[in-house]
Coordinates of C-alpha atoms and ligand atoms in Angstrom, one line a residue:
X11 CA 51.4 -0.2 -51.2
X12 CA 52.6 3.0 -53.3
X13 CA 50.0 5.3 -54.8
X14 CA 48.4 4.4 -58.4
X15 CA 46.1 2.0 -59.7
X16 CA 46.3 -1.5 -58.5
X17 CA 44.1 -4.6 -59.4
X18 CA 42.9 -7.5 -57.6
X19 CA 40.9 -10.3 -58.5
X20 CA 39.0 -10.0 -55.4
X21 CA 38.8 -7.1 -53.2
X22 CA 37.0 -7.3 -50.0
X23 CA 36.3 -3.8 -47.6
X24 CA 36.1 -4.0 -44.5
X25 CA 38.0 -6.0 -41.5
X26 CA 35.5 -7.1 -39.5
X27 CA 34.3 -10.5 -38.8
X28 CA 32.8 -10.7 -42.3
X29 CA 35.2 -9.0 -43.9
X30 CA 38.3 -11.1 -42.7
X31 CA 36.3 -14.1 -43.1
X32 CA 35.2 -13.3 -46.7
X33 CA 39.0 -12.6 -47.7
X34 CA 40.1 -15.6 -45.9
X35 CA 38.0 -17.9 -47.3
X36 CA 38.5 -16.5 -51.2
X37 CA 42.4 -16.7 -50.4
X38 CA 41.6 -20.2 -49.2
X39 CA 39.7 -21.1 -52.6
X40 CA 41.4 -19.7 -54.9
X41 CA 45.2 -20.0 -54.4
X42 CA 45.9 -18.9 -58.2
X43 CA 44.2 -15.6 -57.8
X44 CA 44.9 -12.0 -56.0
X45 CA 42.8 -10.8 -52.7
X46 CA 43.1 -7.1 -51.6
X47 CA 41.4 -6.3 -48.1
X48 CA 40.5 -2.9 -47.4
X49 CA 39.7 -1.9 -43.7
X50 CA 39.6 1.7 -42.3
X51 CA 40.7 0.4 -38.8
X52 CA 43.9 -0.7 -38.6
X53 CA 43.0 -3.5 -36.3
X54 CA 41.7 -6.4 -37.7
X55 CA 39.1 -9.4 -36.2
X56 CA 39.9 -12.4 -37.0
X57 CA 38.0 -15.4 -35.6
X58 CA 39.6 -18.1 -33.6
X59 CA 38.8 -21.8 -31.9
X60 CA 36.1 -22.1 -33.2
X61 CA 34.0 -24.7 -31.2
X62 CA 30.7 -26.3 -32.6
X63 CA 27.9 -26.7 -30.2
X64 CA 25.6 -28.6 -32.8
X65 CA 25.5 -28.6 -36.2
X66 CA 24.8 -24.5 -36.7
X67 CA 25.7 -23.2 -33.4
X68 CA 29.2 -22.2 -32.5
X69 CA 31.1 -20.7 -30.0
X70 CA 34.8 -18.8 -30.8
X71 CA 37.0 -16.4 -29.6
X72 CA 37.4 -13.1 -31.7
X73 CA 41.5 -11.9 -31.5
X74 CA 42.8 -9.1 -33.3
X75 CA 45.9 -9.1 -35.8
X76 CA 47.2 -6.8 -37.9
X77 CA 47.7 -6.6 -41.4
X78 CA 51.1 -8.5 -41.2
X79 CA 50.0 -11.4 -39.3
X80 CA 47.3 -11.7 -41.7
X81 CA 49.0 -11.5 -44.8
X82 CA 51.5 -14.1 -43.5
X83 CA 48.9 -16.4 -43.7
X84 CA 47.8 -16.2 -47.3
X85 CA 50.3 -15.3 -50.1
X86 CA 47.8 -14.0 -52.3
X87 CA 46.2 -11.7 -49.6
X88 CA 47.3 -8.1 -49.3
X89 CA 46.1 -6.0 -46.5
X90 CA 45.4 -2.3 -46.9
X91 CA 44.9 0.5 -44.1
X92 CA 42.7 2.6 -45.7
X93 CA 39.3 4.3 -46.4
X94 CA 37.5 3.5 -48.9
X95 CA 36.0 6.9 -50.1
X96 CA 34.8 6.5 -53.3
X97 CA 33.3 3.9 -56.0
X98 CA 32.8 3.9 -59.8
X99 CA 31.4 0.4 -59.8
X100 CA 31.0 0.4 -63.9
X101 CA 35.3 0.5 -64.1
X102 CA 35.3 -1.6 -60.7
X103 CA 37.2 0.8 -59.1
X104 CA 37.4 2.1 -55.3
X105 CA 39.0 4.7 -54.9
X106 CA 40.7 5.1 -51.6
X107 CA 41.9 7.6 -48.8
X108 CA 45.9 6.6 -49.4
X109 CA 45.4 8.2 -52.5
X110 CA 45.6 4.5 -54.4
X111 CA 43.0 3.3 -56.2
X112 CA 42.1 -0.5 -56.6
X113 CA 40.2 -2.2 -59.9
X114 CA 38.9 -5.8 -59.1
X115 CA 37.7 -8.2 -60.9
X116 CA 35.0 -9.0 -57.8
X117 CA 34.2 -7.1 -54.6
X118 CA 33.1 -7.7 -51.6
X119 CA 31.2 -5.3 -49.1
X120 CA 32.0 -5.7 -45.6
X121 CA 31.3 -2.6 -43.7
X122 CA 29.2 -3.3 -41.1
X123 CA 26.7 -1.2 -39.0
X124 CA 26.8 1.8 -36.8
X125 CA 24.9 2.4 -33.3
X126 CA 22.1 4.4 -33.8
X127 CA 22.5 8.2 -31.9
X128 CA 19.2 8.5 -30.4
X129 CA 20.1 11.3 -28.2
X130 CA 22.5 14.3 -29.4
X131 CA 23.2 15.8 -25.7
X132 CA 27.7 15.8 -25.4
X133 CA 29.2 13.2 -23.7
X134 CA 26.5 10.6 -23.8
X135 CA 28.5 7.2 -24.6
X136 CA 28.0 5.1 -27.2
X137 CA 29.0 1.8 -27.4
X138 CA 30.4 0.5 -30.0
X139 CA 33.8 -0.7 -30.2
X140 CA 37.4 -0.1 -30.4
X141 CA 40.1 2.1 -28.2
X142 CA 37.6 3.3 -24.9
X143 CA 36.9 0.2 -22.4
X144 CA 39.5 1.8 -20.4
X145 CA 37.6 5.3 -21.3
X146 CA 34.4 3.5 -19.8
X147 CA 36.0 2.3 -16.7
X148 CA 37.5 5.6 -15.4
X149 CA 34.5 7.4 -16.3
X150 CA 32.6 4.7 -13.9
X151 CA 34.9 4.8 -11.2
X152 CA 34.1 8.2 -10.4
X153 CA 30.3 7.5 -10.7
X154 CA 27.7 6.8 -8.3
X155 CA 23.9 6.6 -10.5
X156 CA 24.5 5.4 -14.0
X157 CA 21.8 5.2 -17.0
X158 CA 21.5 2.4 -19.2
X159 CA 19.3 3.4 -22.2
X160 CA 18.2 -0.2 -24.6
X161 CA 17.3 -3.7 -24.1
X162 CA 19.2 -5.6 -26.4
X163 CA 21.6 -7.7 -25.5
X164 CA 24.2 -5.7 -25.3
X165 CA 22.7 -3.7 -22.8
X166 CA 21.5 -6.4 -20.5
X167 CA 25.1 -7.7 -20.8
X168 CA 25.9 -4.3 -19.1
X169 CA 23.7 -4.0 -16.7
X170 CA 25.0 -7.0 -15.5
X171 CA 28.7 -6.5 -15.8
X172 CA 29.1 -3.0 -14.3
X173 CA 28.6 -3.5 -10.3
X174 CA 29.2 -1.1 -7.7
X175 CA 26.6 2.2 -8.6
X176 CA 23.1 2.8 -8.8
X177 CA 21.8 1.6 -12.1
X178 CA 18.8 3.2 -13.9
X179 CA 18.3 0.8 -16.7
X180 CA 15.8 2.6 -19.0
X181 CA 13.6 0.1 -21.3
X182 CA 11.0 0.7 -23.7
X183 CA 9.5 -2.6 -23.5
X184 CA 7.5 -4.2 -20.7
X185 CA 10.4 -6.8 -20.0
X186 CA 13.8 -6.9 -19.9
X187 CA 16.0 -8.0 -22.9
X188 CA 13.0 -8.5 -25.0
X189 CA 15.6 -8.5 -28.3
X190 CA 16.3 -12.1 -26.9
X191 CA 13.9 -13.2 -24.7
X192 CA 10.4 -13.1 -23.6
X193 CA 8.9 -12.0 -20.4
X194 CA 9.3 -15.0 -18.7
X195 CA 12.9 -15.5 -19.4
X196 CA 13.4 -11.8 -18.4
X197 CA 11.7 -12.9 -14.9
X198 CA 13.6 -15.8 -14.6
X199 CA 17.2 -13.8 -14.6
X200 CA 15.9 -11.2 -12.2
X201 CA 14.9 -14.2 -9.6
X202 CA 18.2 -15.8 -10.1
X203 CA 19.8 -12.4 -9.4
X204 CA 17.8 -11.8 -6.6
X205 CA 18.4 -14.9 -5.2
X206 CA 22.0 -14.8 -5.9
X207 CA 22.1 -11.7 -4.4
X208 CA 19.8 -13.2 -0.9
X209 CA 22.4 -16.6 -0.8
X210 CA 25.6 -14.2 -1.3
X211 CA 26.7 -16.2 -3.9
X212 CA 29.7 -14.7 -5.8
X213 CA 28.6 -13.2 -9.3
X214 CA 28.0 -16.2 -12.0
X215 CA 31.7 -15.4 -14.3
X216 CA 30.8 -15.8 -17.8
X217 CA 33.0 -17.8 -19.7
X218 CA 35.5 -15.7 -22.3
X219 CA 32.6 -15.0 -24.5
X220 CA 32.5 -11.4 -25.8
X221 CA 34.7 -8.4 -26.7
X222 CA 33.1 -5.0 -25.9
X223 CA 35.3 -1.8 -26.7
X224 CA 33.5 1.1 -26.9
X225 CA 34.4 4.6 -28.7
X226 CA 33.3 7.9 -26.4
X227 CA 31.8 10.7 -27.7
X228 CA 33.6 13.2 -25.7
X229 CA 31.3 16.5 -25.5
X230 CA 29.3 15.4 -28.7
X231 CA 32.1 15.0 -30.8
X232 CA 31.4 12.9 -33.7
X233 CA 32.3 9.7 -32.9
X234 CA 35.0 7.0 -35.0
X235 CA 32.8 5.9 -37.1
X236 CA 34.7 3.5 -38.8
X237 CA 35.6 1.0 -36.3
X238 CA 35.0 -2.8 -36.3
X239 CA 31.9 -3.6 -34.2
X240 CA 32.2 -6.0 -31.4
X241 CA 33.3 -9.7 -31.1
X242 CA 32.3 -12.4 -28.5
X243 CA 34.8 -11.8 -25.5
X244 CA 34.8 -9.1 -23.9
X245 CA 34.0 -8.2 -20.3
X246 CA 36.7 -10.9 -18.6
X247 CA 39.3 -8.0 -18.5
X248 CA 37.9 -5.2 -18.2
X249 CA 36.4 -4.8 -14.9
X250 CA 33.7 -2.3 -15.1
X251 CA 33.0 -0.9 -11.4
X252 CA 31.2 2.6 -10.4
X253 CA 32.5 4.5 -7.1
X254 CA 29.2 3.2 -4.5
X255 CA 30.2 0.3 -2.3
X256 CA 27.2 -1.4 -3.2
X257 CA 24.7 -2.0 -6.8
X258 CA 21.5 -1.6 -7.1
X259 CA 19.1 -1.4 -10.3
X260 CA 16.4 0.2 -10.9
X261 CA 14.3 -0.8 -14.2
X262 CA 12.0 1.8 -16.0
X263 CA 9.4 0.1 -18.2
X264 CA 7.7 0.6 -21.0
X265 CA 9.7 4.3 -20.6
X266 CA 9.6 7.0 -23.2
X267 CA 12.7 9.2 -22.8
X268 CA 11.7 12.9 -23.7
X269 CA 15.5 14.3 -23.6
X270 CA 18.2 13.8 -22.3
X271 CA 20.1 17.1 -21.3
X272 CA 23.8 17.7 -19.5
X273 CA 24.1 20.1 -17.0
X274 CA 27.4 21.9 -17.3
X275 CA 27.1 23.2 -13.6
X276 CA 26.6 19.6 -11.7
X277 CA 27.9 17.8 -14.6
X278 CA 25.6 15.5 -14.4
X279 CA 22.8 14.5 -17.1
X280 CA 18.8 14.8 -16.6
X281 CA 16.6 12.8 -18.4
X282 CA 13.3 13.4 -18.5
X283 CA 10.3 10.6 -19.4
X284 CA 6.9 11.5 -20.4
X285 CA 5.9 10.1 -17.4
X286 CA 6.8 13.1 -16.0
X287 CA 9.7 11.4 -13.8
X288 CA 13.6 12.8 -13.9
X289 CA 16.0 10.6 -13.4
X290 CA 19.5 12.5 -12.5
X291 CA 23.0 10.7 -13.3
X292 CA 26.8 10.4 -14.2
X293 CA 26.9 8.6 -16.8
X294 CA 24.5 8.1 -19.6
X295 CA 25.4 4.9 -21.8
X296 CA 23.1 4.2 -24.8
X297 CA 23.3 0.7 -26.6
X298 CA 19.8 1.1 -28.8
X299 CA 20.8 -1.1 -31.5
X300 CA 22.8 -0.4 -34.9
X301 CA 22.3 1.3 -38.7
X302 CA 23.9 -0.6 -41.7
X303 CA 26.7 1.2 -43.0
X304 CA 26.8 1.2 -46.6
X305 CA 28.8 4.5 -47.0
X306 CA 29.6 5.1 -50.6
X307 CA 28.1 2.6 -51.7
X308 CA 24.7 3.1 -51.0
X309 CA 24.4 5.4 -54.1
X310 CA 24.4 2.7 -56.6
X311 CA 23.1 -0.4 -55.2
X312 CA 19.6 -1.3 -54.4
X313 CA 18.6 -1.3 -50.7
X314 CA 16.3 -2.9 -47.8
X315 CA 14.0 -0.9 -46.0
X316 CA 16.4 -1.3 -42.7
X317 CA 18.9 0.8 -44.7
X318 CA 21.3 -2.5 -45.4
X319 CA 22.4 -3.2 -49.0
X320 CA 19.8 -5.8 -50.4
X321 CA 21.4 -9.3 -51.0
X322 CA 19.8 -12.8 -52.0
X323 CA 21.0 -16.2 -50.6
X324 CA 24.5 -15.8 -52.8
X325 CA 25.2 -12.5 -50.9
X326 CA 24.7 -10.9 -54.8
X327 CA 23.8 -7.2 -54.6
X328 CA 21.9 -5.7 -56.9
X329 CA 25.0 -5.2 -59.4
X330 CA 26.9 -8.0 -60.8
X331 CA 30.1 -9.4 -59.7
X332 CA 29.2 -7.3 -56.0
X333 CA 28.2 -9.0 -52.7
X334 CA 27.7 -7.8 -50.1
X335 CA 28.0 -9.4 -46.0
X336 CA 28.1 -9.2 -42.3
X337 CA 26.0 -6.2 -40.7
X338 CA 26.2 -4.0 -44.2
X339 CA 23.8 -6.0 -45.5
X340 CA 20.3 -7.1 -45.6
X341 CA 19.6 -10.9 -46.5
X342 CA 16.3 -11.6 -48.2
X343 CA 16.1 -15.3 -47.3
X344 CA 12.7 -17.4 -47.9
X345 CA 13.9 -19.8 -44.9
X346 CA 10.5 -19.8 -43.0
X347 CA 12.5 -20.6 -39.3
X348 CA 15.8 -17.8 -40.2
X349 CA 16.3 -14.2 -39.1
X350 CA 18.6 -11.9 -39.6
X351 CA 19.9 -10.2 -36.0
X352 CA 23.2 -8.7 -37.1
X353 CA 25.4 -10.5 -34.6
X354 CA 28.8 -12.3 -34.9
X355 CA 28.0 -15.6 -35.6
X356 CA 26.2 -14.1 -38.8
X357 CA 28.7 -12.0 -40.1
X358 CA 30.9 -15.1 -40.0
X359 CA 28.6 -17.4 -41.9
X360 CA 27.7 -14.3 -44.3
X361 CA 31.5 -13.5 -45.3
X362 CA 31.9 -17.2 -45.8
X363 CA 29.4 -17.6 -47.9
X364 CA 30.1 -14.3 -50.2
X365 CA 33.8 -16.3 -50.4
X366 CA 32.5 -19.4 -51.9
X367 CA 29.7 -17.7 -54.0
X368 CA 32.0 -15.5 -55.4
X369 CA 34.5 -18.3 -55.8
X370 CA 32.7 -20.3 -58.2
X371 CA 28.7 -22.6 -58.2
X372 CA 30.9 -25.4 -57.3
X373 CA 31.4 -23.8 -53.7
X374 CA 28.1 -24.7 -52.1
X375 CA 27.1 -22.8 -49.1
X376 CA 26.3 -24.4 -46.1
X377 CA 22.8 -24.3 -44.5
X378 CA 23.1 -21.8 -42.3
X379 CA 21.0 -19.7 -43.3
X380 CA 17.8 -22.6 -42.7
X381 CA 17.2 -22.0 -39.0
X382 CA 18.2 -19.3 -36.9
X383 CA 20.9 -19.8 -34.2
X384 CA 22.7 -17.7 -31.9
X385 CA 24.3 -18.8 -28.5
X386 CA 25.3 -16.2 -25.8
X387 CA 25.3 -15.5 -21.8
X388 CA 22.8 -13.3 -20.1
X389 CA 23.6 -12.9 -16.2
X390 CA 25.6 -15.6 -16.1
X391 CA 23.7 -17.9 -17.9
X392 CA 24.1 -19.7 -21.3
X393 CA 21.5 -18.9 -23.4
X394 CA 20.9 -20.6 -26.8
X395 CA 18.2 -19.0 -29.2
X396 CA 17.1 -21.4 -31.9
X397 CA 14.6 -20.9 -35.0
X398 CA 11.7 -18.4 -34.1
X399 CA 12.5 -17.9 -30.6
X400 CA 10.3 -15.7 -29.8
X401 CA 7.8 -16.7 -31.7
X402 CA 8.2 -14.2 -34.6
X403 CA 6.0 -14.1 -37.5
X404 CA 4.2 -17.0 -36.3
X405 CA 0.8 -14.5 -35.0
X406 CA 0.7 -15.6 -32.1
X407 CA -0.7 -19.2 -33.3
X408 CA 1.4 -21.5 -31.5
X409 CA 1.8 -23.8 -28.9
X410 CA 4.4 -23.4 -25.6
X411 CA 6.3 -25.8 -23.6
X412 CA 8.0 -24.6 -20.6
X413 CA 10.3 -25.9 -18.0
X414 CA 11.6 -23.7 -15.7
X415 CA 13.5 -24.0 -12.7
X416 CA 14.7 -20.8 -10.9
X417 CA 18.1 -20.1 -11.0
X418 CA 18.7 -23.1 -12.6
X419 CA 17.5 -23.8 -16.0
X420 CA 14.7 -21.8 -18.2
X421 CA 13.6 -23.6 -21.9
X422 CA 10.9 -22.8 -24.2
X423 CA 9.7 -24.4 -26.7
X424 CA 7.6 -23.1 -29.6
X425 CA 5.5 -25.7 -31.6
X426 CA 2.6 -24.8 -34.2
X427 CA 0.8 -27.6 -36.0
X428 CA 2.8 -30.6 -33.9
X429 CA 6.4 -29.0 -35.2
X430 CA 9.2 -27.4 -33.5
X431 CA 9.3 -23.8 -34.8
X432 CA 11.6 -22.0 -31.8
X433 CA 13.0 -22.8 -28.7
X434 CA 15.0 -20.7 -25.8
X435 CA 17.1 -22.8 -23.8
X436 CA 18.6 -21.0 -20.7
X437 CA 21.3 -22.6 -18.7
X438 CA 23.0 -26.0 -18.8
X439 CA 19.9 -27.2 -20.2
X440 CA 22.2 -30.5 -22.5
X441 CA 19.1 -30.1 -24.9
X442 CA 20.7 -28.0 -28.0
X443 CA 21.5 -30.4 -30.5
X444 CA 18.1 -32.5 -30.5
X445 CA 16.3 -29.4 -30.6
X446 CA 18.2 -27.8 -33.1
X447 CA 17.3 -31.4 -35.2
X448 CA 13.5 -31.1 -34.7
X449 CA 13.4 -27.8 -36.5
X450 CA 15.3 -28.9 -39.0
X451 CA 13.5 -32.0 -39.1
X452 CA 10.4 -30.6 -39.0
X453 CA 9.0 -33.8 -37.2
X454 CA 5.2 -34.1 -36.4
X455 CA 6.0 -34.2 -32.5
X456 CA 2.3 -33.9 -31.8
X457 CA 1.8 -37.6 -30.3
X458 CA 5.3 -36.5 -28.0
X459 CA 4.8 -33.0 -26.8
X460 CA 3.1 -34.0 -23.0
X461 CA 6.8 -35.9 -22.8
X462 CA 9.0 -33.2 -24.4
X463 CA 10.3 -31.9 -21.0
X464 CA 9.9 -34.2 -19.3
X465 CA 13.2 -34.3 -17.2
X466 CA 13.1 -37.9 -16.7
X467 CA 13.4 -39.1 -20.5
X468 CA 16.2 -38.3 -22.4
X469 CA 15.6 -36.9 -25.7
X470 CA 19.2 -37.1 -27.1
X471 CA 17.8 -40.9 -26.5
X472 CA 14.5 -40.9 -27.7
X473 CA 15.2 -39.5 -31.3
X474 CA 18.5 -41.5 -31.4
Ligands
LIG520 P1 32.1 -4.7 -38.4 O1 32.8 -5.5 -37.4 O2 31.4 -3.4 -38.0 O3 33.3 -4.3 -39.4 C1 33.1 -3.3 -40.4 C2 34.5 -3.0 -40.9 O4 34.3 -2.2 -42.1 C3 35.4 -2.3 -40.0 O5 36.7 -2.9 -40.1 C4 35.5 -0.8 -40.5 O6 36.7 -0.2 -40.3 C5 35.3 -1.1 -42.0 N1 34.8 0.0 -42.8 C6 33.6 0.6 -42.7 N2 33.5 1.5 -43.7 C7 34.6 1.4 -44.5 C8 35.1 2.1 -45.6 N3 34.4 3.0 -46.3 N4 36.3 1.8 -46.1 C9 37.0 0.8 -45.5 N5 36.6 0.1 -44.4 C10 35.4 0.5 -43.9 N6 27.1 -9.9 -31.7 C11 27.0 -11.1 -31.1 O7 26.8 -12.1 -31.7 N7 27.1 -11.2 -29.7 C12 27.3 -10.0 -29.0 O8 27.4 -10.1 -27.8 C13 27.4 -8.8 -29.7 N8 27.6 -7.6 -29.0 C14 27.7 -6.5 -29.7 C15 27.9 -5.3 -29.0 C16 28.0 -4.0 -29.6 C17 28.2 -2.8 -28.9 C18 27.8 -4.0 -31.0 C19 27.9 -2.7 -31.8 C20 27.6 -5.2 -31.7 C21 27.6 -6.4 -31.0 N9 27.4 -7.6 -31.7 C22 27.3 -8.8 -31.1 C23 27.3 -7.6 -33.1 C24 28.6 -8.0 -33.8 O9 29.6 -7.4 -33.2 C25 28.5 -7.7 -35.3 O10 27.3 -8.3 -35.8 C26 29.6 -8.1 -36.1 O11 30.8 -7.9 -35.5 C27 29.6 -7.5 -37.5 O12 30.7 -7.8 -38.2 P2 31.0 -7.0 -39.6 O13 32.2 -7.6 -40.1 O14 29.8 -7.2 -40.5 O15 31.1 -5.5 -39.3

């Protein structure tokens, strides 16, 4: 694309999940009309095979293209490479870093979220995505004692994947992966390990699942911010090994990290928690969560608390013919069982859903925005999250099922007043789709709940 001013009828920024779904999806619905996608990396995520679980949840791979591939697809798409670095939204007009500037007729925001930098001492890694797994892995293989600071989910995904060093996996909560799960999820994938470990079973493979790339901060120097987070596949590759012959993990609870400080003479880092304790390593790797992104767009739209540009249930931000999806942005959604956790499945369904809002009331949006849902693999296992899974905003008034057998399967269940409000089902557990219809159901299952679990009926059955 030359230099000058160029118009599209849609433009869309950003080419991550959202955005390339977003773009898609207008090209898709509107054949007649122009869509310009903007993305500051040059590597685009596009979603692939995507395979319904139930109704909501969904499993797909995450590949990457470029803008070629892309535009092959759609003949009204154009892809370009390129920042966008400034906005006058009364002409609708972005101004870019090619020099070009685009008027639209609608636009899209798409640019996700960046990790939050907790600690400033040089070198400290910070995940995130693009170019570095192979940065990750050679700084690993010459190290013996590794930190792991968070307990989201990406975290415990790397305290599981990187074997062969001394792991000091730093939390501040009083269980592990408390993002996701409660306590006694947490205790059930430590038991499994531990008796993985005791029957010398190889390590549980996870299926192709997630993409992790990470971007290193090399001696504190400001990292590429304008990458595209994360997709679902990642670890199968990429190997992640330290230089001990053996792993072992050490877990810090409810730990508050004073600083974190590099020591140019041993070269390796020193953390110090107000408990008084140092912990002394290689490597410090930091995964405590991510900031919406709203870069120059912040200035003129309205947003949430969280930082995220405010949007209602037709991705509309607070300016007209702007939306706004994926990570960027912050959903205000009346949904009593829904929550927003900024992961891939919900940048998907968000840049979908900006499409066919923006495409016309005749495009209705599908319901995914009525019950949370989120699949993934901790240790090994497959873990589905459905509803209020952990209970959230419910005060603590509700009712629990539980079935759990070590190293096998681990589900929750949440009910308050006789109805299904969350669930946590950990492993092979064949239970997702009926439990994903009670909540939307809503059923009075108060008459049922002694036979819920009970392993010998057959809910799929039962509610048939
Ligand atoms: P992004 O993928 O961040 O894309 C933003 C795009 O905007 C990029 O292309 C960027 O180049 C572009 N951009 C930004 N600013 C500008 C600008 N000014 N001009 C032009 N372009 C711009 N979710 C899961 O469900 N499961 C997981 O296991 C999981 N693991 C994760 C691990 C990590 C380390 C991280 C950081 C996230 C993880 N997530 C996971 C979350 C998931 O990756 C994100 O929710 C999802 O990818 C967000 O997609 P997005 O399109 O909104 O944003």
């Amino acid at each position: 694309m030359s230099h000058g001013s160029h118009f599209a009828d849609f433009a869309v920024v950003g080419g991550g999940i959202a955005g390339v779904t977003c773009a898609q999806q207008l090209c898709f619905l509107n054949t007649g009309k122009s869509v310009t996608l903007i993305s500051a990396a040059p590597v685009l995520k596009v979603v692939a095979d995507v395979l319904k679980i139930t109704r909501n949840i969904e499993e797909f791979t995450v590949r990457e293209s470029s803008a070629t591939a892309l535009e092959s697809q759609f003949p009204n798409l154009k892809v370009h490479n390129a920042r966008v670095d400034a906005w006058t939204p009364d002409k609708k007009r972005l101004h870019l870093s090619s020099g070009m500037s685009l008027d639209y007729g609608k636009l899209c925001i798409c640019t996700g979220a960046t990790p939050t930098r907790e600690f400033q001492a040089p070198g400290i890694l910070v995940i995130r995505d693009t170019e570095t797994v192979d940065d990750l892995r050679e700084k690993l293989s010459g190290a013996d004692e590794i930190a792991i600071i968070g307990n989201g989910g990406i975290a415990t995904e790397l305290v599981h994947k990187v074997q062969d060093c001394r792991i000091h996996w730093l939390i501040r909560n009083k269980s592990i992966g408390s993002t996701f799960v409660d306590s006694g999820a947490a205790h059930f994938f430590l038991e499994s390990q531990s008796l993985a470990a005791r029957e010398a079973e190889p390590d549980k493979s996870c299926p192709i699942y997630k993409r992790m790339r990470y971007t290193v901060t090399d001696r504190g120097e400001k990292m590429v911010d304008f990458g595209t987070a994360l997709g679902p596949d990642w670890a199968e590759q990429n190997e992640l090994r330290g230089h001990s012959p053996n792993k072992k993990l050490t877990i810090e609870y409810s730990c508050d990290i004073k600083t974190v400080e590099y020591d140019e003479e041993t070269r390796k880092y020193v953390i110090a928690l107000s408990s008084g304790k140092r912990i002394v390593v290689d490597i410090v790797l930091a995964a405590t969560g991510v900031t919406p992104n709203p870069g120059c767009f912040s200035n003129s739209l309205e947003l949430a608390p969280d930082g995220g540009i405010a949007v209602n249930e037709k991705f509309e931000t607070s300016l007209s013919d702007t939306y706004a999806a994926g990570d960027v942005c912050s959903l205000e959604n009346s949904e009593a069982l829904w929550l927003q956790m900024r992961l891939w499945t919900q940048a998907r369904q968000m840049g979908d859903s900006a499409a066919r809002a923006m495409s016309g009331p005749e495009h209705l949006i599908p319901p995914y925005f009525e019950v949370f849902t989120h699949a993934t693999h901790f240790f090994g296992f497959k873990v589905v999250l459905i509803g209020l899974f952990n209970g959230q905003g419910l005060g603590g008034e509700y009712e629990i099922l539980l079935r759990t057998t070590a190293n096998v399967e681990y589900i929750k269940l949440i009910l308050k007043d006789g109805r299904m409000k969350g669930a946590i089902l950990i492993g092979d557990t064949d239970l997702e789709e009926v439990i994903e219809n009670l909540h939307y159901s809503q059923l009075d299952l108060t008459d049922l709940k002694e036979n819920l679990l009970d392993p010998n009926i057959d809910l799929e059955d039962y509610f048939d």
